[in-house]
Short mmCIF file of C-alpha atoms in Angstrom, two decimals:
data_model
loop_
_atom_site.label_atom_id
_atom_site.label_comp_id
_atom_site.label_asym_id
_atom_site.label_seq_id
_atom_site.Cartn_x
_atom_site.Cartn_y
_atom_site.Cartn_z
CA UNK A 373 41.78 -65.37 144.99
CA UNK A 374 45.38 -65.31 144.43
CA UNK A 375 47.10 -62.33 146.09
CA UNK A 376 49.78 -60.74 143.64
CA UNK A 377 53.53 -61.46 144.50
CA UNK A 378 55.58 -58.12 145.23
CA UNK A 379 58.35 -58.48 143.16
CA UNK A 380 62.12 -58.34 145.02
CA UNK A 381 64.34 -56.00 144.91
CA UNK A 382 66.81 -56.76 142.03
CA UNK A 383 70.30 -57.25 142.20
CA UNK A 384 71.97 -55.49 139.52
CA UNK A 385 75.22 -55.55 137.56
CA UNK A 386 76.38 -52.46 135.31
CA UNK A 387 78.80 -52.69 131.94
CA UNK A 388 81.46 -50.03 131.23
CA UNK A 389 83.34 -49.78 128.45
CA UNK A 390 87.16 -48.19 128.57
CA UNK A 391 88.44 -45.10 128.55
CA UNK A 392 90.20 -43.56 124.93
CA UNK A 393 91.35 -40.07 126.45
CA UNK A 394 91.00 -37.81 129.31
CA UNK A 395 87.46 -36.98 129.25
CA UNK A 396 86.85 -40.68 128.65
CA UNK A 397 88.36 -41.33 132.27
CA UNK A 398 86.70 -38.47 134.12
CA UNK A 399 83.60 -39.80 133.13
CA UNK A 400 84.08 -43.08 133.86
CA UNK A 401 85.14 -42.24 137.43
CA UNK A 402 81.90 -40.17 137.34
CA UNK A 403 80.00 -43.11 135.94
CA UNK A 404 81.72 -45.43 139.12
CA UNK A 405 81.13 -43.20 141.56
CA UNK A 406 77.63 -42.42 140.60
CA UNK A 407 76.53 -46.64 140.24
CA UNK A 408 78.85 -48.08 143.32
CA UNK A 409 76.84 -47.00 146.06
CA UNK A 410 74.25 -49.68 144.38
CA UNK A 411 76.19 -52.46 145.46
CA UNK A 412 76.74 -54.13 142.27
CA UNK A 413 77.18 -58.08 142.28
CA UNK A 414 80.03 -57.08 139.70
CA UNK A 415 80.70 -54.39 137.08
CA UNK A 416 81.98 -55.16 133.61
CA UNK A 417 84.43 -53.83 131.37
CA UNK A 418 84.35 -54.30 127.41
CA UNK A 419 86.61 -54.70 124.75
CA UNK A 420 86.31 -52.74 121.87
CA UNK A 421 85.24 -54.32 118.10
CA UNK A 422 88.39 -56.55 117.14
CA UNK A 423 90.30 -56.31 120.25
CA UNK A 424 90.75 -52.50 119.75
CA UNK A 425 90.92 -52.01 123.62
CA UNK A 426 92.78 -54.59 124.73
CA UNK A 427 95.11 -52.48 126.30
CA UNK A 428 92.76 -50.06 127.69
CA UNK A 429 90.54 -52.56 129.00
CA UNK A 430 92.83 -54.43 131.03
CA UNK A 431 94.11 -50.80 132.66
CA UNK A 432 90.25 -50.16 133.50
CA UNK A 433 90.29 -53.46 135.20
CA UNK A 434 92.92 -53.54 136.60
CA UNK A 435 92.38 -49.88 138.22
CA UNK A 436 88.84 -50.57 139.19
CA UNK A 437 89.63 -53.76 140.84
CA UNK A 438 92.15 -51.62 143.07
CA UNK A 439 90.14 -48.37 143.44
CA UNK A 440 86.95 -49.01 143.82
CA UNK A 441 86.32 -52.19 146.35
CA UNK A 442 83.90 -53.58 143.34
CA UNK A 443 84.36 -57.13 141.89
CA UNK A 444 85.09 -56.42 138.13
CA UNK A 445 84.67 -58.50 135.32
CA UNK A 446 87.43 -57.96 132.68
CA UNK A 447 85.92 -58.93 129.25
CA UNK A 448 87.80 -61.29 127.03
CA UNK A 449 87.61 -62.36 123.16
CA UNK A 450 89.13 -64.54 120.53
CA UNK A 451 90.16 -61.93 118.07
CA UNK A 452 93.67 -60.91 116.83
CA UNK A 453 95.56 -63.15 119.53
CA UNK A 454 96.64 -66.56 119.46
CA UNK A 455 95.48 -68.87 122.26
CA UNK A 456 98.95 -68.43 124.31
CA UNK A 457 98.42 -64.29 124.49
CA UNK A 458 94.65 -64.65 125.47
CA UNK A 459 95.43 -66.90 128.17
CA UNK A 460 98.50 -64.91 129.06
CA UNK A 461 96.03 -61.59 128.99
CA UNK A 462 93.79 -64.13 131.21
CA UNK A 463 96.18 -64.52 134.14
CA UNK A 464 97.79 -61.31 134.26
CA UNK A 465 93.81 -60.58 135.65
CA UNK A 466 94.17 -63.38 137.66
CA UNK A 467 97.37 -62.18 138.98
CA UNK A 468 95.79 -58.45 139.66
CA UNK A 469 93.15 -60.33 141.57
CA UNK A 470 90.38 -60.03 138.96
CA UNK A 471 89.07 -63.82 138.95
CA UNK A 472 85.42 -62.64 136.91
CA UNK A 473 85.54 -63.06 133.15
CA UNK A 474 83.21 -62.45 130.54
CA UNK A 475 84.09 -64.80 127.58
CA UNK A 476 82.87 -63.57 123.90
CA UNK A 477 83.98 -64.25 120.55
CA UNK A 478 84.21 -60.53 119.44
CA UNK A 479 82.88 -58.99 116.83
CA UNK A 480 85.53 -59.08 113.68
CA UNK A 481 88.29 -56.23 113.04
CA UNK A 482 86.74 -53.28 111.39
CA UNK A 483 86.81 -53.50 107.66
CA UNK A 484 86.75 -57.32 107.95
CA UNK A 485 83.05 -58.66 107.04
CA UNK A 486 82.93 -61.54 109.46
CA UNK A 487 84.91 -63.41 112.50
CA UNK A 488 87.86 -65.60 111.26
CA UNK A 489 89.92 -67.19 113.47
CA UNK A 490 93.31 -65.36 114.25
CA UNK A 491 96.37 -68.12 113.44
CA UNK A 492 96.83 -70.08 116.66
CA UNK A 493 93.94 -68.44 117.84
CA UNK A 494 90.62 -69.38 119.26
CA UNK A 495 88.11 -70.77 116.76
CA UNK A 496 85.57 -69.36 118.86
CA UNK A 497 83.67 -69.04 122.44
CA UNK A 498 83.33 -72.29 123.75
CA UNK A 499 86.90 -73.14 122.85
CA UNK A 500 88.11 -69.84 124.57
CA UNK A 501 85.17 -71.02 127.66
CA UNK A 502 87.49 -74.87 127.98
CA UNK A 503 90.53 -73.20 128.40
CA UNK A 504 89.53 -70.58 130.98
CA UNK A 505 87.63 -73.30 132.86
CA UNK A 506 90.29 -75.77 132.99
CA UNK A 507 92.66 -72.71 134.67
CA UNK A 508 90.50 -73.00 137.99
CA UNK A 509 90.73 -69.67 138.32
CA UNK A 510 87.86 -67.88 136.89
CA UNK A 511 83.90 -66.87 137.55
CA UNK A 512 83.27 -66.99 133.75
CA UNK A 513 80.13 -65.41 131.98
CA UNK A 514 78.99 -65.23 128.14
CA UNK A 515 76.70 -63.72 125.99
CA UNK A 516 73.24 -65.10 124.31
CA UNK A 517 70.53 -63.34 122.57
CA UNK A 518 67.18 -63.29 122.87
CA UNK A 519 66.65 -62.13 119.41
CA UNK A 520 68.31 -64.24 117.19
CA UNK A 521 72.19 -63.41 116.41
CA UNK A 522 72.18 -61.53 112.85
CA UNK A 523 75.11 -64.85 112.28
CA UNK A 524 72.73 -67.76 113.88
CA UNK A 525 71.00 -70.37 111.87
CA UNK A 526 68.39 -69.72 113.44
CA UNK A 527 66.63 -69.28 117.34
CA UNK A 528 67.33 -72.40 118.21
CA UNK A 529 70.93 -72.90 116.83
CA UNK A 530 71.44 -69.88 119.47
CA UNK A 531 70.18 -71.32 122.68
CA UNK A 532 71.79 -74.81 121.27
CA UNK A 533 75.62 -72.91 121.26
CA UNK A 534 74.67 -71.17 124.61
CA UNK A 535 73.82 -74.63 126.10
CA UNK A 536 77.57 -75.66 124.46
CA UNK A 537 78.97 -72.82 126.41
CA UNK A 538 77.35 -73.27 129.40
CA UNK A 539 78.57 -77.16 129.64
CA UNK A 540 82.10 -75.88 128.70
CA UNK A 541 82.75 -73.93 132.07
CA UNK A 542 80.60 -70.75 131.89
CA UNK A 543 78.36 -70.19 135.23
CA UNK A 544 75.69 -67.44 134.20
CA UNK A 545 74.59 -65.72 130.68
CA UNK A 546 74.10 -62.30 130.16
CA UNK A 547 71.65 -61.33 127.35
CA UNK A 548 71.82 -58.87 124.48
CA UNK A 549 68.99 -55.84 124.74
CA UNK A 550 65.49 -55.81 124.29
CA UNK A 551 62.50 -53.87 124.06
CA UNK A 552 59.68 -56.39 125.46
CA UNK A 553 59.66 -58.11 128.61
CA UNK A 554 58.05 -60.80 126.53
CA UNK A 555 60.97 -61.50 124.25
CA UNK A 556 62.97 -62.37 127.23
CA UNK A 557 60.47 -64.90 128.60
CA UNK A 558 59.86 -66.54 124.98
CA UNK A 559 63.38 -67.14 125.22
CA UNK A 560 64.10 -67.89 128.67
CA UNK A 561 61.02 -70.64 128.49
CA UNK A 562 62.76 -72.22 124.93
CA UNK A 563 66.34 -72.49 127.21
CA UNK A 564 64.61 -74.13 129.76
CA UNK A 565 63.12 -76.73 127.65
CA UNK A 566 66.31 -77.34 125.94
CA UNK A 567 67.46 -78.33 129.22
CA UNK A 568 69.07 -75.09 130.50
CA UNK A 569 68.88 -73.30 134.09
CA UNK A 570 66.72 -70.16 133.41
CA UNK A 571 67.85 -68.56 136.67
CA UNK A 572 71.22 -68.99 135.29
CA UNK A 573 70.31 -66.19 131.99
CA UNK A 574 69.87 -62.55 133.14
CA UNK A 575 68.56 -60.08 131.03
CA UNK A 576 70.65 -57.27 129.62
CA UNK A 577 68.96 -53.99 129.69
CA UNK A 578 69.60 -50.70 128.11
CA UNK A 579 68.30 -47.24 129.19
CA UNK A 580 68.02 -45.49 126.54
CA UNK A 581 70.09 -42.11 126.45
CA UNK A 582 69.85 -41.36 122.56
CA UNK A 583 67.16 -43.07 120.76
CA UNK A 584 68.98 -42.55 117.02
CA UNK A 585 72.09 -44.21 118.34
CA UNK A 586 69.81 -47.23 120.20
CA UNK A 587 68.11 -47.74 116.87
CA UNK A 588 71.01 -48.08 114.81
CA UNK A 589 72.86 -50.27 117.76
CA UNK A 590 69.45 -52.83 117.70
CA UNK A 591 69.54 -53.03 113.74
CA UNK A 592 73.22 -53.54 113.59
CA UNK A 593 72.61 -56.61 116.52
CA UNK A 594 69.64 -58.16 115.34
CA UNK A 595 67.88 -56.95 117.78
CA UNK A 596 63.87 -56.45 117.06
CA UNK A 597 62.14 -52.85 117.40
CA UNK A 598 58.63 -53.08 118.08
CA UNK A 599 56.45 -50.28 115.98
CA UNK A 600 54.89 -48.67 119.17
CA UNK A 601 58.81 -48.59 120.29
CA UNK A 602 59.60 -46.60 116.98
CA UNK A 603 56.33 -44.61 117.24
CA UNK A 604 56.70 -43.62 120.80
CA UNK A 605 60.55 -42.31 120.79
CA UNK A 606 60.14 -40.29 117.23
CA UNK A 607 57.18 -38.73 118.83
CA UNK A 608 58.95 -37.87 121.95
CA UNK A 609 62.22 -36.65 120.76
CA UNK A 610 59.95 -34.15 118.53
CA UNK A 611 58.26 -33.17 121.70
CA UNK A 612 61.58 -32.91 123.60
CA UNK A 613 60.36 -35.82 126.10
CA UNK A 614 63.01 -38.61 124.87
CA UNK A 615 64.52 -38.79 128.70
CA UNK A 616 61.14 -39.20 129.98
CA UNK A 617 59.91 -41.83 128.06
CA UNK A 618 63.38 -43.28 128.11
CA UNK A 619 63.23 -43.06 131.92
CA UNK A 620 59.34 -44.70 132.23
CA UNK A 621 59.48 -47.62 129.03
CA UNK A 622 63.01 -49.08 130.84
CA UNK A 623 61.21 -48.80 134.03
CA UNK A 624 58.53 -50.79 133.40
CA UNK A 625 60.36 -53.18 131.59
CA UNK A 626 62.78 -53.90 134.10
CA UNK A 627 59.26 -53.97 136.41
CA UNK A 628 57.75 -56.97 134.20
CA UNK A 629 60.72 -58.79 134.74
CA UNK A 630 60.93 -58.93 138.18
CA UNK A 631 56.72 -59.93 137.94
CA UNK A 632 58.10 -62.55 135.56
CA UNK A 633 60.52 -63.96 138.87
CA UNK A 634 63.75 -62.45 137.03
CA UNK A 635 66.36 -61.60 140.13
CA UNK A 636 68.72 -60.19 138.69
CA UNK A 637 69.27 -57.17 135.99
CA UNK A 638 72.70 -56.29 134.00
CA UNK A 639 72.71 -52.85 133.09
CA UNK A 640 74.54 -51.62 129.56
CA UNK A 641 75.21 -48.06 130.80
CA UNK A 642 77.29 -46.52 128.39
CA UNK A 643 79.35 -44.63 130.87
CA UNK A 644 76.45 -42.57 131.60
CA UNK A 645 74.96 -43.14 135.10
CA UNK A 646 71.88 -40.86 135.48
CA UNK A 647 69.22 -43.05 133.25
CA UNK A 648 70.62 -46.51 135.17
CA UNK A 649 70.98 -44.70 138.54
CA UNK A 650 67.14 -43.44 137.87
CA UNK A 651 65.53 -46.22 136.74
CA UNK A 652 67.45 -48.69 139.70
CA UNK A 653 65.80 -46.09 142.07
CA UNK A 654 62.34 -46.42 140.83
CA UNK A 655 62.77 -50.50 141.26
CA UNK A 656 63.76 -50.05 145.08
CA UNK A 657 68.05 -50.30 144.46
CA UNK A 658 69.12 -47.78 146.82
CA UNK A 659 72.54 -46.69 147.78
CA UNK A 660 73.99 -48.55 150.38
CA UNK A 661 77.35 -47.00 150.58
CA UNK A 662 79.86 -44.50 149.46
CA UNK A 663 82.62 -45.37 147.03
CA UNK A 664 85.84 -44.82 148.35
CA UNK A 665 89.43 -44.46 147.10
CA UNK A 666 89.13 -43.63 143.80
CA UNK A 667 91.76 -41.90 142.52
#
């Protein structure tokens, strides 16, 4: 008889996005101060759709990197710049100290229907992945989806442009969400057989602090809702139990992962701690210290 394998405790990785106003920044602080003590391999910071917070991103970086004693990831994208004032954004991290990038495309400026390249811009990822990687300078990660991107081909035209990015320069890939342990292995397996590291893909997880908002985020991605998903939160945010169920379904996902051999977990917390500093608890991340000097 084969005796079960207890899985490890993950390590874990959290995603912030920046700050607009005042209350923005108090609750990111809150947000830092509540995750840090997890020892994070990295956090990440996000630009907003079409390069809106391009600005604000690189002053969340740049204070993080020099408050909080975490290594931060400054996201970067091809939209509205040309090549010369990406890779000018690109070292002025480098120059702060901030040597993790997460390279994306970007989703296209709003009113604009798809991505088109800006003039003298990047025509997309893997170009933008080349020209980080030939710097020397930079830890760089991307995106990939387990579902298939609402822009893809088709499942495997996805894992076929991760594998591009991957051979340009990028060292891990984080997912998109998902609702089913299983739709990360499906994928994870078809990666592997197209010749790809799966210990180099961690999943992207999402506790789920407002199911209407979650819904609409997954439809607008391409990402799929199971039925008993759908049935289970309208039933439980009638009943006033949507934390709880929020709380036990990310749980036990994030638990068949690490049963699957997944190490690692990258957590989309929406600048609100207490579901990801909950559900990290339950899987054995405990804090290991306190955060210190943030201003």
């Amino acid at each position: 008889m084969t005796t079960p394998v207890t899985p490890k405790v993950p390590e874990v990785s959290f995603e912030f996005f920046p700050p607009q106003n005042l209350e923005g920044s108090f609750r990111l602080w809150d947000t830092v101060q509540s995750l840090a003590p997890l020892d994070p391999r990295f956090v990440s910071v996000t630009y907003g759709a079409g390069g809106t917070t391009r600005d604000l991103t690189r002053d969340a970086v740049a204070t993080l990197h020099k408050s909080s004693g975490l290594k931060v990831a400054a996201h970067l994208t091809c939209v509205n710049a040309t090549r010369e004032e990406t890779l000018t954004i690109a070292d002025s991290f480098a120059k702060a100290g901030v040597t993790e990038i997460v390279a994306l495309r970007g989703d296209p400026p709003k009113g604009e229907g798809k991505f088109t390249p800006y003039p003298g811009g990047f025509a997309n990822s893997v170009e933008l992945i080349e020209a980080l990687a030939a710097t020397g300078q930079f830890s760089i990660r991307v995106g990939c989806y387990p579902d298939v991107h609402p822009e893809a081909a088709s499942a495997q035209a996805d894992i076929d442009w991760l594998k591009r990015k991957l051979d340009a320069g990028a060292d891990e890939a984080l997912t998109q969400f998902f609702f089913e342990a299983e739709t990360f292995f499906r994928f994870r397996d078809a990666c592997e057989k197209a010749g790809i590291d799966g210990s180099r893909i961690t999943p992207g997880i999402l506790p789920i602090e407002n199911w209407k908002g979650a819904r609409n985020f997954a439809r607008r991605c391409g990402t799929h809702i199971p039925q008993w998903v759908e049935e289970a939160f309208d039933k439980a945010v009638r009943d006033g139990r949507e934390d709880l169920l929020a709380t036990a379904l990310c749980t036990e996902l994030c638990s068949d992962l690490l049963a699957g051999g997944v190490e690692r977990l990258h957590f989309y917390t929406l600048n609100r701690p207490e579901l990801t500093r909950d559900v990290c608890h339950a899987l054995g991340v405990t804090p290991k210290a306190n955060l210190q000097n943030v201003a």
